[in-house]
């Protein structure tokens, strides 16, 4: 791993260049815009685990790029050995984070394409070109999703968002923030309220940084001010991203999303979710989705400052589930699914065949 220049200004979260994976180191934001460079898939696995790269679509593409490094690292002399090396890399990359379905989706897509290759060279070519294509498609999908969602927002709306579902959570442009970008690009004047998103502050560190970087009117609130903001008419609509959506319309997203959605319902504020079809898991049931539990030190301190007594017991779930009855619409690249979601989600997939 090596660090490279921090003077690049465009927010491209993850990229393949000269047979290496380049990522913004999100653990350093907002204080430093630093890029890291990896040539080993094990480093990519560590980067996903330690949140150097995070956000469901971004880890999906990072997983695919990890596999692209694995084909280059493999010393296999025949197809079967190369496929076995790829399977091992896939397991290591998959074990990093359990909740976002995009990671497994990205790895599976690469594995499937690899199996179609007839020679070592062909497999290498297929894996690398597919991973690169997935990155490009992610941007296009976000732009289409943005346009589809932008019609739901009006001139002078103030839109609340939670966590970071922006360029930094995808390859570029973003899902929830992509919808906000497209709304602005369509000529509507919108303001954004970003929640801080404790415990590790993706809202203040990443969303506020990204939107300010791109010239948006953004205000930061503590998570505890969601109710105040809604009760006092400061918010017209909410849009968030998702890590996994099951076919019943239950949405798994950053911890606190459920509270925001519940509060929005209480105040009659439409609550939207923006996510690509790759975030929709048609196989799992809501009760089977694994919620990642993270280390207690994320809660017992802010940065290096301790904010809780020693040896305190901590419960630190990284995600929660928002039930479909709190959701006004799920914005995808194939259109907006409306309740009842079981039917509308199925239709989106049929349209995608
Ligand atoms: O723990 P993180 O930062 O990976 O969690 C990210 C989120 O919960 C995002 O809202 C979600 O992945 C959607 S990203 C387009």
Coordinates of C-alpha atoms and ligand atoms in Angstrom, one line a residue:
X1 CA 0.0 0.0 0.0
X2 CA 1.3 3.5 -0.7
X3 CA -0.1 6.9 -0.3
X4 CA -0.4 9.2 -3.3
X5 CA -0.9 12.9 -3.9
X6 CA -3.8 14.7 -2.2
X7 CA -4.3 17.4 -4.8
X8 CA -6.8 15.6 -6.9
X9 CA -10.1 17.4 -6.6
X10 CA -12.6 15.1 -8.2
X11 CA -14.3 12.8 -5.9
X12 CA -13.9 9.4 -7.5
X13 CA -14.0 7.0 -4.6
X14 CA -12.4 3.9 -6.2
X15 CA -10.6 3.5 -9.4
X16 CA -8.5 0.9 -11.4
X17 CA -5.3 2.4 -12.7
X18 CA -2.1 0.7 -14.0
X19 CA -3.2 -2.6 -12.5
X20 CA -3.7 -1.1 -9.1
X21 CA -6.7 -0.1 -7.1
X22 CA -6.8 3.6 -6.0
X23 CA -9.2 4.7 -3.3
X24 CA -9.9 7.9 -1.3
X25 CA -8.9 7.1 2.3
X26 CA -12.3 8.0 3.9
X27 CA -10.9 7.5 7.4
X28 CA -8.9 10.7 6.9
X29 CA -11.8 12.8 5.8
X30 CA -12.7 15.6 6.2
X31 CA -9.2 16.7 7.4
X32 CA -7.2 15.3 4.5
X33 CA -8.2 14.2 1.0
X34 CA -5.7 11.4 0.6
X35 CA -5.6 8.6 -2.0
X36 CA -4.3 5.1 -1.2
X37 CA -3.0 2.6 -3.8
X38 CA -3.3 -1.2 -3.5
X39 CA -1.7 -4.0 -5.5
X40 CA -2.8 -6.9 -3.1
X41 CA -6.4 -8.1 -2.7
X42 CA -5.7 -8.7 1.0
X43 CA -5.1 -4.9 1.4
X44 CA -8.4 -4.3 -0.3
X45 CA -10.1 -6.6 2.2
X46 CA -8.5 -4.7 5.1
X47 CA -9.6 -1.4 3.5
X48 CA -13.2 -2.6 3.3
X49 CA -13.1 -3.8 6.9
X50 CA -11.5 -0.7 8.3
X51 CA -13.8 1.7 6.3
X52 CA -11.1 3.2 4.1
X53 CA -13.8 2.5 1.6
X54 CA -17.4 2.1 2.7
X55 CA -21.0 2.5 1.4
X56 CA -22.8 -0.4 -0.3
X57 CA -22.1 0.2 -4.0
X58 CA -18.5 1.3 -3.3
X59 CA -17.7 -1.9 -1.5
X60 CA -19.4 -3.9 -4.2
X61 CA -17.0 -2.4 -6.8
X62 CA -14.0 -2.5 -4.5
X63 CA -14.7 -6.3 -4.0
X64 CA -14.7 -6.7 -7.8
X65 CA -11.4 -4.8 -8.0
X66 CA -10.0 -6.9 -5.2
X67 CA -10.7 -10.0 -7.4
X68 CA -9.0 -8.2 -10.3
X69 CA -5.9 -7.9 -8.2
X70 CA -6.2 -11.5 -7.2
X71 CA -6.1 -12.7 -10.8
X72 CA -2.9 -10.7 -11.3
X73 CA -1.4 -12.0 -8.1
X74 CA -2.1 -15.6 -8.8
X75 CA 0.8 -17.8 -9.9
X76 CA -1.6 -20.5 -11.2
X77 CA -0.5 -22.4 -14.3
X78 CA -3.9 -23.7 -15.3
X79 CA -7.5 -22.6 -15.3
X80 CA -8.6 -24.8 -12.4
X81 CA -5.9 -23.5 -10.1
X82 CA -6.7 -19.9 -11.0
X83 CA -10.4 -20.4 -10.3
X84 CA -9.4 -21.9 -6.9
X85 CA -7.2 -18.9 -6.1
X86 CA -10.1 -16.6 -7.0
X87 CA -12.5 -18.6 -4.8
X88 CA -10.0 -18.1 -1.9
X89 CA -9.8 -14.4 -2.6
X90 CA -13.6 -14.2 -2.8
X91 CA -13.9 -15.7 0.7
X92 CA -11.4 -13.3 2.2
X93 CA -13.1 -10.3 0.6
X94 CA -16.6 -11.5 1.5
X95 CA -15.8 -12.0 5.2
X96 CA -15.1 -8.3 5.7
X97 CA -18.6 -6.9 6.1
X98 CA -21.9 -8.8 6.3
X99 CA -24.8 -6.4 5.8
X100 CA -24.5 -4.7 2.4
X101 CA -25.6 -7.1 -0.3
X102 CA -23.6 -5.4 -3.0
X103 CA -20.3 -6.9 -1.8
X104 CA -21.5 -10.5 -2.4
X105 CA -23.2 -9.3 -5.6
X106 CA -19.9 -7.8 -7.0
X107 CA -17.8 -10.9 -6.0
X108 CA -20.3 -13.3 -7.4
X109 CA -20.5 -11.4 -10.7
X110 CA -16.7 -11.6 -11.1
X111 CA -16.7 -15.3 -10.1
X112 CA -19.3 -16.1 -12.7
X113 CA -17.5 -14.3 -15.5
X114 CA -14.2 -15.9 -14.5
X115 CA -15.7 -19.4 -14.9
X116 CA -16.5 -18.6 -18.6
X117 CA -12.9 -18.0 -19.5
X118 CA -11.0 -20.8 -21.3
X119 CA -7.4 -19.9 -20.6
X120 CA -5.5 -18.1 -17.9
X121 CA -5.1 -15.0 -20.1
X122 CA -8.7 -15.0 -21.1
X123 CA -9.8 -15.2 -17.4
X124 CA -7.5 -12.3 -16.4
X125 CA -8.8 -10.2 -19.2
X126 CA -12.4 -11.0 -18.4
X127 CA -12.1 -10.3 -14.7
X128 CA -10.3 -7.0 -15.0
X129 CA -12.5 -5.7 -17.8
X130 CA -15.7 -6.7 -16.0
X131 CA -14.6 -5.0 -12.7
X132 CA -13.7 -1.8 -14.7
X133 CA -17.1 -2.0 -16.4
X134 CA -18.9 -2.4 -13.1
X135 CA -17.3 0.8 -11.9
X136 CA -18.4 2.7 -15.0
X137 CA -21.9 1.3 -14.8
X138 CA -22.2 2.3 -11.2
X139 CA -21.8 6.0 -12.2
X140 CA -24.3 5.6 -15.0
X141 CA -26.8 3.9 -12.8
X142 CA -26.5 6.6 -10.2
X143 CA -27.2 9.3 -12.8
X144 CA -30.2 7.5 -14.1
X145 CA -31.5 6.9 -10.5
X146 CA -30.9 10.6 -9.8
X147 CA -33.0 11.6 -12.7
X148 CA -35.8 9.2 -11.8
X149 CA -35.8 10.5 -8.2
X150 CA -35.5 14.2 -9.0
X151 CA -39.2 14.4 -10.1
X152 CA -40.2 13.7 -6.5
X153 CA -38.5 16.8 -5.2
X154 CA -39.7 20.4 -5.6
X155 CA -38.1 23.8 -5.9
X156 CA -37.1 25.2 -2.5
X157 CA -37.3 21.8 -0.8
X158 CA -35.1 21.2 2.2
X159 CA -34.1 17.5 2.1
X160 CA -32.8 15.6 5.0
X161 CA -30.3 12.7 4.5
X162 CA -28.7 10.3 7.0
X163 CA -25.2 8.8 6.8
X164 CA -23.4 9.1 3.5
X165 CA -25.0 7.8 0.4
X166 CA -23.1 10.1 -1.9
X167 CA -20.2 10.0 -4.3
X168 CA -18.1 8.6 -1.4
X169 CA -20.4 5.6 -1.0
X170 CA -20.4 4.7 -4.7
X171 CA -17.8 5.1 -7.4
X172 CA -19.0 8.7 -8.0
X173 CA -22.2 10.8 -8.0
X174 CA -24.0 8.8 -5.3
X175 CA -27.4 7.3 -4.7
X176 CA -29.4 9.5 -2.2
X177 CA -27.0 12.4 -2.9
X178 CA -27.2 11.5 -6.6
X179 CA -30.9 12.2 -6.4
X180 CA -30.2 15.5 -4.7
X181 CA -27.6 16.4 -7.3
X182 CA -30.0 15.5 -10.2
X183 CA -32.7 17.6 -8.5
X184 CA -30.3 20.6 -8.4
X185 CA -29.1 19.9 -12.0
X186 CA -32.8 20.0 -13.1
X187 CA -32.8 23.7 -12.1
X188 CA -34.5 23.3 -8.7
X189 CA -33.1 25.1 -5.7
X190 CA -32.7 22.7 -2.9
X191 CA -31.1 22.8 0.6
X192 CA -29.8 19.8 2.5
X193 CA -29.8 18.9 6.2
X194 CA -27.2 16.2 7.0
X195 CA -27.4 14.3 10.2
X196 CA -24.1 13.8 12.0
X197 CA -24.5 10.0 12.1
X198 CA -22.9 8.9 15.3
X199 CA -21.0 6.9 16.2
X200 CA -18.5 7.4 13.3
X201 CA -20.0 10.4 11.7
X202 CA -20.3 9.6 8.1
X203 CA -22.8 12.5 7.9
X204 CA -20.5 15.2 9.3
X205 CA -17.2 13.7 8.0
X206 CA -18.4 12.6 4.6
X207 CA -21.8 14.0 3.5
X208 CA -21.2 17.5 4.8
X209 CA -17.7 17.4 3.3
X210 CA -18.9 16.1 -0.1
X211 CA -21.8 18.5 -0.4
X212 CA -19.7 21.5 0.7
X213 CA -17.0 20.4 -1.7
X214 CA -19.6 20.4 -4.5
X215 CA -21.2 23.8 -3.6
X216 CA -24.4 22.7 -2.0
X217 CA -26.3 24.6 0.7
X218 CA -25.9 22.1 3.5
X219 CA -26.5 22.3 7.2
X220 CA -25.3 19.8 9.7
X221 CA -27.4 18.7 12.7
X222 CA -26.7 16.3 15.6
X223 CA -28.7 13.1 15.2
X224 CA -30.7 14.2 18.3
X225 CA -32.1 17.2 16.3
X226 CA -34.0 15.1 13.8
X227 CA -37.3 15.5 15.7
X228 CA -36.7 19.2 16.3
X229 CA -36.0 19.9 12.6
X230 CA -39.1 18.0 11.5
X231 CA -41.4 19.4 14.2
X232 CA -40.2 23.0 13.4
X233 CA -40.8 22.7 9.6
X234 CA -37.2 22.7 8.6
X235 CA -37.5 19.6 6.5
X236 CA -39.8 18.8 3.5
X237 CA -38.5 15.4 2.4
X238 CA -36.0 12.7 3.4
X239 CA -33.8 10.6 1.1
X240 CA -31.4 8.0 2.3
X241 CA -29.4 5.1 0.7
X242 CA -29.6 1.4 1.5
X243 CA -27.2 -1.5 2.2
X244 CA -29.8 -4.1 1.5
X245 CA -33.5 -4.1 0.6
X246 CA -35.4 -7.3 0.7
X247 CA -38.3 -8.1 -1.6
X248 CA -40.9 -7.1 1.0
X249 CA -39.5 -3.6 1.0
X250 CA -37.7 -3.8 4.4
X251 CA -34.7 -1.5 4.1
X252 CA -31.4 -2.1 5.9
X253 CA -29.3 1.1 6.2
X254 CA -27.1 3.0 8.6
X255 CA -28.0 2.8 12.2
X256 CA -30.5 5.6 13.0
X257 CA -32.3 5.4 9.7
X258 CA -35.3 3.8 11.4
X259 CA -35.5 6.6 13.9
X260 CA -35.4 9.2 11.0
X261 CA -38.1 7.3 9.1
X262 CA -40.3 7.0 12.2
X263 CA -40.0 10.7 12.9
X264 CA -40.8 11.5 9.3
X265 CA -44.0 9.4 9.4
X266 CA -45.0 11.2 12.6
X267 CA -44.7 14.6 10.8
X268 CA -46.1 13.5 7.5
X269 CA -42.8 14.0 5.7
X270 CA -42.2 11.7 2.7
X271 CA -39.3 9.3 3.4
X272 CA -37.5 8.0 0.2
X273 CA -34.8 5.4 -0.3
X274 CA -32.5 5.5 -3.3
X275 CA -30.6 2.3 -4.2
X276 CA -29.6 0.4 -7.4
X277 CA -31.2 -2.9 -8.2
X278 CA -27.9 -4.5 -7.0
X279 CA -28.8 -3.5 -3.5
X280 CA -32.1 -5.5 -3.7
X281 CA -31.8 -9.0 -2.3
X282 CA -34.6 -11.1 -3.6
X283 CA -33.4 -14.2 -1.8
X284 CA -33.1 -13.2 1.9
X285 CA -35.9 -12.6 4.3
X286 CA -35.7 -9.6 6.5
X287 CA -35.2 -11.7 9.7
X288 CA -32.2 -13.4 8.1
X289 CA -30.2 -10.3 7.3
X290 CA -27.1 -10.0 9.5
X291 CA -26.6 -6.7 11.2
X292 CA -22.9 -5.9 11.6
X293 CA -21.9 -5.2 15.2
X294 CA -18.9 -2.9 15.5
X295 CA -16.4 -2.3 18.2
X296 CA -17.4 -0.5 21.4
X297 CA -14.6 2.1 21.2
X298 CA -16.5 3.7 18.3
X299 CA -19.1 4.7 21.0
X300 CA -16.9 5.3 24.0
X301 CA -14.9 8.1 22.4
X302 CA -14.8 10.7 19.7
X303 CA -11.5 10.5 17.9
X304 CA -8.8 10.1 20.6
X305 CA -11.0 11.6 23.4
X306 CA -12.7 9.3 25.8
X307 CA -16.4 10.1 26.4
X308 CA -17.5 7.2 28.5
X309 CA -16.3 5.4 31.6
X310 CA -13.8 2.5 31.3
X311 CA -15.2 -1.0 31.0
X312 CA -18.7 0.2 30.1
X313 CA -20.8 -2.4 28.2
X314 CA -21.5 -1.1 24.7
X315 CA -24.1 -2.2 22.0
X316 CA -23.0 -0.9 18.6
X317 CA -25.0 -2.1 15.7
X318 CA -23.9 -0.5 12.4
X319 CA -27.3 -0.8 10.6
X320 CA -31.0 -1.0 11.4
X321 CA -34.1 -2.1 9.5
X322 CA -36.8 0.4 8.4
X323 CA -40.1 -1.4 7.7
X324 CA -41.9 -0.7 4.4
X325 CA -44.9 1.1 6.0
X326 CA -42.6 4.1 6.8
X327 CA -41.3 4.4 3.2
X328 CA -43.0 6.5 0.5
X329 CA -40.9 5.2 -2.4
X330 CA -37.8 3.3 -3.4
X331 CA -35.9 5.1 -6.2
X332 CA -33.9 2.9 -8.5
X333 CA -32.3 3.1 -12.0
X334 CA -35.4 1.3 -13.4
X335 CA -38.0 3.6 -11.8
X336 CA -39.5 4.4 -8.5
X337 CA -41.1 1.5 -6.6
X338 CA -44.2 2.5 -4.6
X339 CA -46.1 0.6 -1.9
X340 CA -47.0 -2.2 -1.9
X341 CA -43.3 -2.9 -2.5
X342 CA -43.6 -6.7 -2.9
X343 CA -45.5 -6.0 -6.2
X344 CA -43.6 -2.9 -7.3
X345 CA -40.1 -4.4 -6.7
X346 CA -41.0 -7.5 -8.7
X347 CA -42.2 -5.3 -11.6
X348 CA -38.8 -3.4 -11.6
X349 CA -37.0 -6.7 -11.9
X350 CA -39.3 -7.8 -14.7
X351 CA -38.6 -4.6 -16.6
X352 CA -34.9 -5.3 -16.1
X353 CA -35.0 -8.7 -17.8
Ligands
LIG1 O1 -21.0 1.7 7.5 P1 -21.1 2.4 6.2 O2 -20.5 3.7 6.2 O3 -20.5 1.5 5.0 O4 -22.6 2.5 5.9 C1 -23.1 3.1 4.7 C2 -24.5 3.3 4.7 O5 -25.3 2.9 5.5 C3 -25.1 3.9 3.4 O6 -26.2 4.7 3.7 C4 -25.4 2.9 2.4 O7 -24.4 2.0 2.2 C5 -25.9 3.4 1.2 S1 -24.6 4.0 0.2 C6 -25.1 4.5 -1.3

